[in-house]
């Protein structure tokens, strides 16, 4: 790509990102460099405990989450490194690579975003998200043995004291990100709510909150510039922490609460479409956003302060329906669409990381006044831990639907679900997944998205930063060995195309049909039409405008796939791909998926290649 064309792409992409957001980022960086930002000036004094006391009311009827104090858990996976599980973690050491950030006494703004020695910094941040605070609080409430309750409470205060000692305010990697500080605020607040210590907290807790809010507030506009869940998380933390301090009569609380409320309502209106789509085009980040709104609403009710705006509740309810429609009621799994960094807020049950039902259940009760799942004890446990009712009404969210705001269409036929991604980008896409198609039979993912794996995998682990966000990690067509959109940065694609010939979902002679197309920045065109019925999927992919080849990929569920003529067979599953022009190549290769962040596993991928414009025809049989 020549320099002039690259510059033009960058300028058009910058305009799509909004000049105001670009200005916010530049102002943020300049304020750090010149040391004008309040978050780089003299930090507050260190905080000491205790932070929590024994609860007045026990919850013996509830099942506590096991979590951090029995094993180390990162991104939903157990990390068994043989360490003493009773001792606090090493707060600056990565759970992924085992390497610690050097010189942790450095101010947060002097620590690099991507250190090749340490690897993905999320491996460091995971322990400092304080989800273990919730687990310890639950154990203190639900343990029948008084000694175990005392151990849980002592562990809670000891770990918080150790974290405060080894992460002094605004120094070291765990103060680097305002969203990470916000997650800590939300988990501390949720623990206080469960323990009944909101109105009369121990002295160390308000002081710890204030230190965090003083870090979050000065860089809030940088979070807003990203148009993602950084903004919702940081606004919610300011609202929750600020309103809490205000209720205690402490200085600064009311100002933080007003600012947090304003931006939380602003983010709900801007980042959530009227149809419930979220700006990040990601199932898991959608959960993070929805958990954030849920906790803010629970907190608002706890303090009995004024409701949020009517638009906030409209968008929250729509976002609930969006996620509820994609989640399987039987096992809670959902398509692995979009970026997935392993984040999960307010984990209150021992459900698997990929079980989205607790979030949908809580959001359904808060924003729709009904449960989504009448026979899911784990989801009900999340309600009970938050002191929410378990209402009788049930609201099913599952139906064929078009979510045009976020570029997603869902077709349902019996237990089968097809999900089609199409380009309609108001916000920046994180993956090159244009016209990706996910297929589900009940809770079984038959045609799969690759996921994310890692934002900083390290060169020694392979070039996964290109593979997982790229078209090769999706069920779509790749033209001439390149990406569907040019990559302009680690987290940025350019030349966002627009959808063409969008149609459906609609009934068509007993089938559910979906259709969409696009033409990319180099003139290649892809138009996909999908027919779905119970037990059968048919897909036509019309391709043209490419120079050398069009490569169709179907990422199959793991299993013993074998060729029988032109068919691939795996038990009762059968897939065949043909074309109306000669097929150059048809082969089964090994691909990769990351159902959990920082873990990749192999899966079979069917690749079919054409060298001239034509139509692929795929037939997939999956008896129900």
Coordinates of C-alpha atoms in Angstrom, one line a residue:
X1 CA 0.0 0.0 0.0
X2 CA 1.5 3.3 -1.0
X3 CA 2.0 6.1 1.5
X4 CA -0.7 8.4 0.0
X5 CA -3.4 5.7 0.1
X6 CA -2.4 4.7 3.6
X7 CA -2.7 8.3 4.8
X8 CA -6.1 8.6 3.2
X9 CA -7.3 5.4 5.0
X10 CA -6.0 6.7 8.3
X11 CA -7.7 10.1 7.8
X12 CA -11.1 8.5 6.9
X13 CA -10.8 6.1 9.9
X14 CA -10.0 8.9 12.2
X15 CA -13.1 10.8 11.0
X16 CA -15.2 7.7 11.6
X17 CA -13.7 7.5 15.2
X18 CA -15.0 11.1 15.7
X19 CA -12.6 14.1 15.9
X20 CA -13.8 14.8 19.5
X21 CA -12.6 11.4 20.6
X22 CA -9.3 11.9 18.8
X23 CA -8.9 15.2 20.6
X24 CA -9.7 13.6 24.0
X25 CA -7.0 11.0 23.5
X26 CA -4.4 13.7 22.4
X27 CA -5.3 15.9 25.4
X28 CA -5.0 12.9 27.7
X29 CA -1.5 12.0 26.4
X30 CA -0.4 15.6 26.6
X31 CA -1.7 16.0 30.1
X32 CA 0.4 13.0 31.2
X33 CA 3.5 14.2 29.4
X34 CA 3.3 17.7 30.9
X35 CA 2.2 16.3 34.3
X36 CA -0.9 18.4 34.3
X37 CA -3.3 15.6 34.9
X38 CA -4.4 15.3 38.6
X39 CA -3.8 11.5 38.4
X40 CA 0.0 12.1 37.9
X41 CA 0.4 14.6 40.7
X42 CA 1.1 13.7 44.3
X43 CA -0.9 10.5 45.1
X44 CA -3.0 10.1 48.2
X45 CA -1.7 8.5 51.3
X46 CA -1.7 4.7 51.5
X47 CA -4.8 3.1 53.0
X48 CA -4.9 0.6 55.9
X49 CA -7.6 -1.8 57.1
X50 CA -9.6 -3.4 58.5
X51 CA -12.1 -3.0 55.6
X52 CA -14.9 -5.4 56.6
X53 CA -16.3 -6.8 59.8
X54 CA -18.3 -9.9 60.6
X55 CA -21.8 -9.7 59.1
X56 CA -24.9 -9.2 61.2
X57 CA -27.0 -11.4 59.0
X58 CA -25.9 -14.8 57.7
X59 CA -27.0 -16.4 54.4
X60 CA -26.8 -20.1 55.3
X61 CA -29.4 -20.9 52.6
X62 CA -27.1 -19.8 49.8
X63 CA -24.1 -21.5 48.1
X64 CA -20.9 -19.4 48.1
X65 CA -18.6 -19.3 45.1
X66 CA -15.3 -21.1 45.8
X67 CA -13.0 -18.9 43.8
X68 CA -9.6 -17.4 44.6
X69 CA -9.1 -18.5 48.1
X70 CA -9.2 -22.2 47.1
X71 CA -7.4 -22.0 43.8
X72 CA -6.1 -19.3 41.4
X73 CA -8.5 -18.5 38.7
X74 CA -7.7 -16.4 35.6
X75 CA -10.1 -15.7 32.7
X76 CA -12.5 -18.5 33.9
X77 CA -9.7 -21.1 34.0
X78 CA -7.9 -22.6 36.9
X79 CA -4.2 -21.7 37.1
X80 CA -2.6 -24.4 39.3
X81 CA 1.0 -23.3 39.8
X82 CA 1.6 -25.1 43.1
X83 CA 1.6 -21.9 45.1
X84 CA 0.2 -21.5 48.6
X85 CA -3.5 -20.9 47.9
X86 CA -4.1 -19.3 51.3
X87 CA -1.4 -16.7 50.7
X88 CA -2.2 -13.5 48.8
X89 CA -1.1 -13.5 45.1
X90 CA 2.0 -11.6 44.0
X91 CA 0.2 -8.6 42.7
X92 CA 2.7 -7.7 40.0
X93 CA 3.2 -11.2 38.7
X94 CA 1.4 -12.4 35.6
X95 CA -0.8 -15.5 36.0
X96 CA -0.2 -16.2 32.3
X97 CA 3.6 -16.0 31.9
X98 CA 4.7 -16.1 35.6
X99 CA 6.9 -13.0 35.0
X100 CA 6.6 -10.0 37.4
X101 CA 6.5 -6.4 36.3
X102 CA 9.9 -5.0 37.3
X103 CA 10.4 -1.9 39.5
X104 CA 6.8 -1.7 40.7
X105 CA 7.5 1.5 42.6
X106 CA 7.3 3.4 39.3
X107 CA 4.3 5.8 38.8
X108 CA 1.6 4.1 36.7
X109 CA 2.0 6.4 33.7
X110 CA 5.7 5.4 33.4
X111 CA 4.9 1.7 32.9
X112 CA 4.8 0.5 29.3
X113 CA 1.5 -0.7 27.8
X114 CA 3.1 -3.8 26.2
X115 CA 6.2 -5.2 27.9
X116 CA 7.5 -8.3 25.9
X117 CA 9.2 -9.6 29.1
X118 CA 6.0 -9.7 31.1
X119 CA 3.6 -10.5 28.2
X120 CA -0.1 -9.7 28.3
X121 CA -0.6 -7.2 31.2
X122 CA -4.0 -8.6 31.7
X123 CA -2.3 -11.6 33.4
X124 CA -1.1 -9.1 36.0
X125 CA -4.3 -7.2 36.4
X126 CA -6.5 -10.3 36.9
X127 CA -5.7 -10.8 40.6
X128 CA -6.3 -7.1 41.3
X129 CA -9.8 -7.1 39.9
X130 CA -10.9 -8.2 43.4
X131 CA -13.4 -10.8 42.4
X132 CA -12.0 -12.9 45.3
X133 CA -13.5 -10.2 47.6
X134 CA -16.9 -11.5 46.5
X135 CA -16.0 -15.1 47.2
X136 CA -14.6 -14.3 50.6
X137 CA -17.7 -12.3 51.5
X138 CA -20.0 -15.1 50.4
X139 CA -18.0 -17.6 52.5
X140 CA -18.3 -15.4 55.5
X141 CA -22.0 -15.2 55.0
X142 CA -22.8 -18.9 54.1
X143 CA -20.3 -21.0 56.0
X144 CA -22.1 -23.0 58.8
X145 CA -18.9 -23.4 60.7
X146 CA -18.0 -20.3 62.8
X147 CA -14.3 -20.9 62.4
X148 CA -14.6 -21.1 58.6
X149 CA -16.5 -17.8 58.7
X150 CA -13.8 -16.2 60.7
X151 CA -11.1 -17.5 58.4
X152 CA -12.9 -16.1 55.4
X153 CA -13.3 -12.7 57.0
X154 CA -9.6 -12.7 58.1
X155 CA -8.6 -13.7 54.6
X156 CA -10.6 -10.9 53.1
X157 CA -9.0 -8.2 55.3
X158 CA -5.6 -9.7 55.1
X159 CA -5.6 -9.8 51.3
X160 CA -7.0 -6.3 51.0
X161 CA -4.3 -5.1 53.4
X162 CA -1.6 -6.9 51.4
X163 CA -2.9 -5.5 48.1
X164 CA -2.9 -2.0 49.6
X165 CA 0.7 -2.4 50.9
X166 CA 2.1 -3.8 47.6
X167 CA 0.1 -1.5 45.3
X168 CA 0.5 1.9 47.0
X169 CA -1.7 4.6 45.4
X170 CA -0.9 5.3 41.8
X171 CA 2.3 3.2 41.7
X172 CA 2.8 0.0 39.9
X173 CA 0.9 -1.8 37.1
X174 CA -2.4 -2.2 38.9
X175 CA -3.0 1.6 38.8
X176 CA -2.3 1.9 35.1
X177 CA -5.9 1.6 33.9
X178 CA -8.9 3.5 35.1
X179 CA -11.2 0.6 34.2
X180 CA -9.2 -1.8 36.4
X181 CA -9.6 0.6 39.3
X182 CA -13.3 0.9 38.5
X183 CA -13.8 -2.9 38.6
X184 CA -12.2 -2.9 42.1
X185 CA -14.7 -0.3 43.2
X186 CA -17.6 -2.3 41.9
X187 CA -16.5 -5.5 43.5
X188 CA -15.9 -3.8 46.9
X189 CA -19.4 -2.2 46.7
X190 CA -21.0 -5.6 45.8
X191 CA -19.3 -7.2 48.8
X192 CA -20.5 -4.4 51.1
X193 CA -24.0 -4.8 49.8
X194 CA -24.0 -8.5 50.5
X195 CA -22.4 -8.1 53.9
X196 CA -24.9 -5.4 54.9
X197 CA -22.1 -2.8 55.5
X198 CA -23.1 0.0 53.1
X199 CA -24.5 2.4 55.7
X200 CA -21.8 1.6 58.4
X201 CA -18.6 0.6 56.7
X202 CA -15.3 0.0 58.5
X203 CA -13.1 3.2 58.2
X204 CA -10.6 1.7 55.8
X205 CA -13.3 1.0 53.1
X206 CA -14.4 4.6 52.4
X207 CA -10.7 5.6 52.4
X208 CA -9.9 2.9 49.9
X209 CA -12.8 4.0 47.7
X210 CA -11.7 7.6 47.7
X211 CA -8.2 6.7 46.6
X212 CA -9.7 4.8 43.6
X213 CA -12.1 7.6 42.6
X214 CA -9.3 10.1 42.7
X215 CA -7.5 7.9 40.2
X216 CA -10.5 7.4 37.9
X217 CA -12.0 10.9 37.7
X218 CA -9.0 12.8 36.2
X219 CA -8.7 10.4 33.2
X220 CA -12.5 9.8 32.6
X221 CA -12.5 11.6 29.3
X222 CA -9.9 9.2 28.0
X223 CA -12.3 6.4 28.8
X224 CA -15.1 8.2 27.0
X225 CA -12.9 8.6 23.9
X226 CA -12.7 4.9 23.5
X227 CA -16.5 4.4 23.1
X228 CA -16.5 1.1 24.8
X229 CA -17.0 -0.5 28.2
X230 CA -14.1 1.5 29.7
X231 CA -16.6 4.4 29.8
X232 CA -19.5 2.5 31.3
X233 CA -17.3 0.9 33.9
X234 CA -15.6 4.1 35.0
X235 CA -18.9 6.1 35.0
X236 CA -20.5 3.4 37.1
X237 CA -17.6 3.3 39.6
X238 CA -17.9 7.1 40.0
X239 CA -21.6 6.9 40.5
X240 CA -21.4 3.9 43.0
X241 CA -18.4 5.1 44.9
X242 CA -19.4 8.8 44.9
X243 CA -23.0 8.2 46.0
X244 CA -21.7 5.9 48.7
X245 CA -19.3 8.5 50.1
X246 CA -22.0 11.1 49.8
X247 CA -24.4 9.0 51.9
X248 CA -21.7 8.9 54.5
X249 CA -21.3 12.7 54.4
X250 CA -17.8 12.5 53.1
X251 CA -16.3 15.2 50.9
X252 CA -16.2 14.9 47.1
X253 CA -18.9 12.2 47.1
X254 CA -21.7 14.2 45.7
X255 CA -19.6 15.6 42.9
X256 CA -18.3 12.2 41.8
X257 CA -21.8 10.8 42.0
X258 CA -23.3 13.5 39.7
X259 CA -20.5 13.1 37.2
X260 CA -20.8 9.3 37.2
X261 CA -24.6 9.4 36.8
X262 CA -24.3 11.9 33.9
X263 CA -21.8 9.8 32.0
X264 CA -23.4 6.5 32.7
X265 CA -26.7 7.7 31.2
X266 CA -24.7 9.3 28.3
X267 CA -22.9 6.0 27.6
X268 CA -26.1 4.0 27.7
X269 CA -27.7 6.3 25.2
X270 CA -24.7 6.5 22.9
X271 CA -23.2 3.1 23.0
X272 CA -26.3 0.9 23.2
X273 CA -28.5 0.9 20.1
X274 CA -32.3 1.1 20.3
X275 CA -32.3 -2.7 19.4
X276 CA -29.9 -3.5 22.3
X277 CA -26.6 -3.8 20.2
X278 CA -23.5 -2.6 22.0
X279 CA -20.7 -0.6 20.5
X280 CA -18.0 -3.3 20.9
X281 CA -19.8 -5.9 18.7
X282 CA -18.8 -8.6 21.2
X283 CA -20.9 -11.1 23.2
X284 CA -18.6 -11.0 26.2
X285 CA -18.0 -7.3 26.3
X286 CA -21.8 -7.0 26.1
X287 CA -22.0 -9.0 29.3
X288 CA -19.4 -6.8 31.0
X289 CA -21.5 -3.7 30.0
X290 CA -24.8 -5.3 31.2
X291 CA -23.3 -6.5 34.5
X292 CA -22.1 -2.9 35.0
X293 CA -25.6 -1.5 34.4
X294 CA -27.1 -4.1 36.7
X295 CA -24.8 -3.3 39.6
X296 CA -25.3 0.4 39.2
X297 CA -29.1 -0.1 39.4
X298 CA -28.8 -2.4 42.4
X299 CA -26.7 0.2 44.1
X300 CA -29.2 3.0 43.2
X301 CA -32.0 1.0 44.8
X302 CA -29.9 0.2 47.9
X303 CA -29.3 3.9 48.5
X304 CA -32.9 4.8 47.4
X305 CA -31.6 7.7 45.2
X306 CA -33.4 9.1 42.1
X307 CA -33.9 6.7 39.2
X308 CA -31.8 6.9 36.1
X309 CA -33.2 8.4 32.9
X310 CA -36.0 6.7 31.0
X311 CA -33.6 6.3 28.1
X312 CA -31.2 4.4 30.4
X313 CA -33.8 1.9 31.3
X314 CA -35.0 1.5 27.7
X315 CA -31.5 0.8 26.5
X316 CA -30.7 -1.5 29.4
X317 CA -33.8 -3.6 28.7
X318 CA -33.0 -3.8 25.0
X319 CA -29.4 -4.9 25.8
X320 CA -30.8 -7.6 28.1
X321 CA -32.9 -8.9 25.2
X322 CA -29.9 -8.9 22.8
X323 CA -27.8 -11.1 25.1
X324 CA -30.8 -13.2 26.2
X325 CA -31.5 -14.0 22.6
X326 CA -28.0 -15.4 22.0
X327 CA -27.7 -17.5 25.2
X328 CA -28.7 -21.1 25.3
X329 CA -31.1 -21.8 28.2
X330 CA -29.7 -25.3 28.7
X331 CA -26.1 -24.6 29.4
X332 CA -25.7 -20.8 29.2
X333 CA -23.2 -20.8 26.4
X334 CA -23.3 -18.2 23.6
X335 CA -21.5 -17.4 20.3
X336 CA -17.9 -16.4 20.8
X337 CA -18.4 -13.3 18.7
X338 CA -16.1 -10.3 18.7
X339 CA -13.3 -9.6 21.1
X340 CA -13.2 -11.6 24.3
X341 CA -10.6 -10.8 26.9
X342 CA -11.8 -13.1 29.7
X343 CA -13.6 -10.4 31.6
X344 CA -16.4 -11.2 34.0
X345 CA -17.9 -8.8 36.5
X346 CA -19.7 -9.7 39.8
X347 CA -19.2 -13.5 39.5
X348 CA -21.6 -14.7 42.3
X349 CA -21.9 -18.4 41.3
X350 CA -19.7 -21.4 40.5
X351 CA -21.1 -21.4 36.9
X352 CA -18.6 -21.7 34.1
X353 CA -17.1 -18.6 32.7
X354 CA -19.0 -19.2 29.5
X355 CA -22.4 -19.5 31.3
X356 CA -24.1 -16.2 30.6
X357 CA -27.4 -17.1 32.4
X358 CA -26.7 -15.4 35.7
X359 CA -26.2 -12.0 34.0
X360 CA -29.3 -12.4 31.8
X361 CA -31.4 -13.5 34.8
X362 CA -30.3 -10.5 37.0
X363 CA -30.8 -8.0 34.1
X364 CA -34.2 -9.5 33.2
X365 CA -35.4 -9.0 36.8
X366 CA -34.0 -5.5 37.1
X367 CA -35.0 -4.2 33.7
X368 CA -38.0 -6.3 32.6
X369 CA -39.5 -7.4 35.9
X370 CA -39.4 -11.1 35.0
X371 CA -37.0 -14.1 35.1
X372 CA -35.5 -15.4 31.9
X373 CA -34.9 -18.9 33.2
X374 CA -37.6 -20.5 35.5
X375 CA -35.5 -23.7 36.1
X376 CA -32.0 -22.5 36.6
X377 CA -30.9 -22.5 40.3
X378 CA -27.5 -21.0 39.6
X379 CA -29.1 -18.0 37.9
X380 CA -31.5 -17.6 40.8
X381 CA -28.6 -17.7 43.2
X382 CA -27.2 -14.6 41.6
X383 CA -30.5 -12.8 42.3
X384 CA -30.6 -13.9 46.0
X385 CA -27.0 -12.8 46.6
X386 CA -27.9 -9.3 45.5
X387 CA -31.1 -9.4 47.6
X388 CA -33.3 -9.2 44.5
X389 CA -36.7 -10.9 44.2
X390 CA -37.2 -14.2 42.3
X391 CA -40.4 -13.2 40.5
X392 CA -42.9 -15.7 39.1
X393 CA -43.3 -14.1 35.6
X394 CA -40.9 -15.5 33.0
X395 CA -39.8 -13.6 29.9
X396 CA -38.2 -15.6 27.1
X397 CA -35.9 -13.5 24.9
X398 CA -35.4 -16.0 22.1
X399 CA -36.7 -15.3 18.7
X400 CA -35.5 -14.6 15.1
X401 CA -34.4 -11.0 15.1
X402 CA -32.5 -8.3 13.2
X403 CA -30.1 -6.2 15.3
X404 CA -29.2 -3.7 12.5
X405 CA -27.6 -1.2 14.9
X406 CA -24.8 -3.7 15.7
X407 CA -24.7 -5.7 12.4
X408 CA -26.2 -8.9 13.6
X409 CA -29.1 -11.2 12.5
X410 CA -30.4 -14.2 14.3
X411 CA -32.5 -16.9 12.7
X412 CA -34.2 -19.7 14.7
X413 CA -35.8 -22.9 13.6
X414 CA -36.6 -25.4 16.4
X415 CA -33.5 -26.0 18.4
X416 CA -31.3 -24.6 15.6
X417 CA -29.9 -21.0 15.6
X418 CA -27.9 -19.2 12.9
X419 CA -26.2 -15.9 13.7
X420 CA -24.9 -13.7 10.8
X421 CA -22.5 -10.8 11.3
X422 CA -22.7 -8.0 8.7
X423 CA -20.9 -4.7 8.5
X424 CA -22.8 -1.7 9.8
X425 CA -20.1 0.1 11.7
X426 CA -21.0 3.1 13.8
X427 CA -18.1 2.2 16.1
X428 CA -14.7 0.7 15.3
X429 CA -14.7 -3.1 14.6
X430 CA -12.2 -5.2 16.6
X431 CA -12.3 -8.2 14.3
X432 CA -12.3 -8.9 10.6
X433 CA -15.5 -11.0 10.8
X434 CA -17.6 -9.7 7.9
X435 CA -20.4 -12.1 7.1
X436 CA -19.2 -14.6 9.7
X437 CA -21.9 -17.3 10.4
X438 CA -22.3 -19.1 13.7
X439 CA -24.5 -22.3 13.8
X440 CA -25.9 -23.8 17.0
X441 CA -28.0 -26.9 17.7
X442 CA -29.4 -26.4 21.2
X443 CA -26.3 -25.7 23.3
X444 CA -23.9 -27.2 20.8
X445 CA -21.8 -24.8 18.7
X446 CA -21.4 -26.6 15.3
X447 CA -19.9 -23.7 13.2
X448 CA -17.6 -21.6 15.4
X449 CA -15.9 -18.2 15.8
X450 CA -12.3 -18.3 16.8
X451 CA -12.4 -15.9 19.7
X452 CA -9.5 -13.7 20.8
X453 CA -6.8 -15.7 22.6
X454 CA -4.6 -12.8 23.7
X455 CA -4.1 -9.1 23.1
X456 CA -0.3 -9.5 23.6
X457 CA 0.6 -13.2 23.0
X458 CA 4.3 -12.5 22.5
X459 CA 6.3 -13.5 19.4
X460 CA 7.6 -16.7 20.9
X461 CA 4.0 -18.0 21.0
X462 CA 3.4 -17.3 17.3
X463 CA 1.7 -14.5 15.4
X464 CA -1.7 -15.0 17.0
X465 CA -2.4 -11.2 17.1
X466 CA -3.1 -11.5 13.4
X467 CA -4.8 -14.9 13.3
X468 CA -7.5 -14.6 15.9
X469 CA -8.9 -11.2 14.9
X470 CA -8.5 -11.9 11.2
X471 CA -10.8 -13.4 8.7
X472 CA -9.0 -16.8 8.9
X473 CA -10.6 -17.2 12.4
X474 CA -14.1 -16.8 11.1
X475 CA -16.6 -18.6 8.9
X476 CA -16.4 -16.3 5.9
X477 CA -14.6 -15.8 2.6
X478 CA -11.0 -14.4 2.4
X479 CA -9.9 -12.7 -0.8
X480 CA -6.4 -13.0 -2.2
X481 CA -4.9 -14.0 1.2
X482 CA -5.6 -10.5 2.7
X483 CA -7.8 -9.2 5.4
X484 CA -11.3 -7.9 4.7
X485 CA -10.2 -4.6 6.2
X486 CA -6.7 -3.2 6.3
X487 CA -5.1 -3.3 9.8
X488 CA -4.0 0.2 10.9
X489 CA -2.9 -0.7 14.4
X490 CA -3.0 -3.3 17.1
X491 CA -6.7 -2.7 17.8
X492 CA -7.7 -0.8 14.7
X493 CA -9.0 -1.8 11.2
X494 CA -9.6 0.8 8.5
X495 CA -11.8 1.0 5.4
X496 CA -15.0 -0.1 7.1
X497 CA -17.4 -1.3 4.4
X498 CA -21.2 -0.9 4.5
X499 CA -23.7 -3.6 4.2
X500 CA -25.5 -4.2 0.9
X501 CA -28.7 -6.1 0.1
X502 CA -29.6 -6.8 3.7
X503 CA -32.6 -9.1 4.0
X504 CA -34.3 -11.0 6.8
X505 CA -34.6 -12.8 9.0
X506 CA -37.9 -13.9 7.6
X507 CA -39.9 -17.1 6.9
X508 CA -39.5 -18.5 3.4
X509 CA -41.4 -21.7 2.6
X510 CA -40.7 -23.1 6.0
X511 CA -37.1 -21.9 6.2
X512 CA -35.8 -19.0 8.1
X513 CA -33.7 -16.9 5.7
X514 CA -30.9 -14.3 6.2
X515 CA -29.0 -12.4 3.6
X516 CA -26.3 -9.7 3.5
X517 CA -23.4 -8.6 1.4
X518 CA -20.5 -6.0 1.1
X519 CA -17.8 -4.8 -1.3
X520 CA -14.4 -4.3 0.3
X521 CA -11.8 -1.5 -0.2
X522 CA -10.2 -3.3 -3.1
X523 CA -13.4 -4.1 -5.0
X524 CA -14.0 -7.7 -4.0
X525 CA -17.6 -8.5 -3.3
X526 CA -19.2 -11.1 -1.1
X527 CA -23.0 -11.8 -0.9
X528 CA -24.2 -14.5 1.5
X529 CA -27.7 -16.0 1.7
X530 CA -28.7 -18.4 4.5
X531 CA -31.6 -20.9 4.7
X532 CA -32.1 -22.5 8.1
X533 CA -34.6 -25.2 9.1
X534 CA -34.5 -27.7 12.0
X535 CA -31.6 -30.1 11.1
X536 CA -30.5 -28.4 7.9
X537 CA -28.5 -25.3 6.9
X538 CA -27.9 -24.1 3.3
X539 CA -25.6 -21.2 2.5
X540 CA -24.9 -19.6 -0.9
X541 CA -21.8 -17.3 -1.1
X542 CA -21.6 -15.2 -4.3
X543 CA -18.1 -13.8 -4.8
X544 CA -16.5 -11.6 -7.4
X545 CA -14.0 -8.7 -7.9
X546 CA -11.0 -10.6 -6.5
X547 CA -7.7 -11.1 -8.4
X548 CA -6.4 -14.5 -7.4
X549 CA -8.6 -16.6 -5.1
X550 CA -11.6 -16.6 -2.9
X551 CA -11.1 -19.0 0.1
X552 CA -14.3 -20.1 2.0
X553 CA -13.7 -21.4 5.5
X554 CA -16.1 -23.4 7.7
X555 CA -14.7 -23.8 11.2
X556 CA -16.2 -27.1 12.5
X557 CA -16.9 -28.4 15.9
X558 CA -14.1 -30.7 17.1
X559 CA -14.7 -34.4 16.3
X560 CA -13.7 -37.3 14.0
X561 CA -14.4 -35.7 10.6
X562 CA -13.8 -38.0 7.7
X563 CA -14.1 -37.6 3.9
X564 CA -16.7 -39.6 2.1
X565 CA -16.4 -38.5 -1.5
X566 CA -17.1 -34.8 -1.5
X567 CA -18.8 -34.9 1.9
X568 CA -17.3 -34.5 5.4
X569 CA -18.9 -36.7 8.0
X570 CA -18.7 -36.7 11.8
X571 CA -21.3 -39.0 13.2
X572 CA -24.7 -37.7 12.3
X573 CA -23.2 -34.4 11.0
X574 CA -22.6 -34.0 7.2
X575 CA -21.2 -31.0 5.3
X576 CA -20.7 -30.6 1.6
X577 CA -19.5 -27.5 -0.3
X578 CA -19.8 -27.2 -4.1
X579 CA -19.6 -24.3 -6.6
X580 CA -21.0 -23.4 -10.0
X581 CA -17.4 -22.9 -11.3
X582 CA -14.4 -25.2 -11.0
X583 CA -13.1 -25.7 -7.4
X584 CA -9.3 -25.4 -7.2
X585 CA -8.9 -26.9 -3.8
X586 CA -11.0 -28.6 -1.1
X587 CA -9.2 -29.6 2.1
X588 CA -9.6 -30.2 5.8
X589 CA -6.9 -28.3 7.9
X590 CA -6.2 -27.6 11.5
X591 CA -7.3 -24.3 12.9
X592 CA -7.5 -22.8 16.4
X593 CA -10.1 -21.4 18.7
X594 CA -10.0 -19.6 22.1
X595 CA -13.1 -20.2 24.1
X596 CA -11.3 -18.9 27.1
X597 CA -8.9 -16.0 27.0
X598 CA -5.2 -17.0 27.0
X599 CA -6.0 -20.6 26.0
X600 CA -6.1 -21.9 22.5
X601 CA -7.3 -25.3 21.3
X602 CA -7.3 -26.9 17.8
X603 CA -10.4 -27.5 15.7
X604 CA -10.9 -28.7 12.1
X605 CA -11.5 -26.2 9.3
X606 CA -12.9 -26.9 5.9
X607 CA -11.3 -24.7 3.2
X608 CA -12.7 -24.5 -0.4
X609 CA -11.0 -22.3 -3.0
X610 CA -12.2 -20.7 -6.2
X611 CA -10.1 -18.8 -8.8
X612 CA -12.9 -17.1 -10.6
X613 CA -16.1 -15.3 -9.7
X614 CA -18.8 -17.8 -8.8
X615 CA -21.2 -19.1 -6.1
X616 CA -20.2 -21.5 -3.3
X617 CA -23.1 -23.7 -2.1
X618 CA -22.8 -25.3 1.4
X619 CA -25.2 -27.8 2.7
X620 CA -24.9 -28.8 6.4
X621 CA -27.1 -31.6 7.9
X622 CA -27.3 -31.8 11.7
X623 CA -30.2 -34.0 12.8
X624 CA -32.0 -32.8 15.9

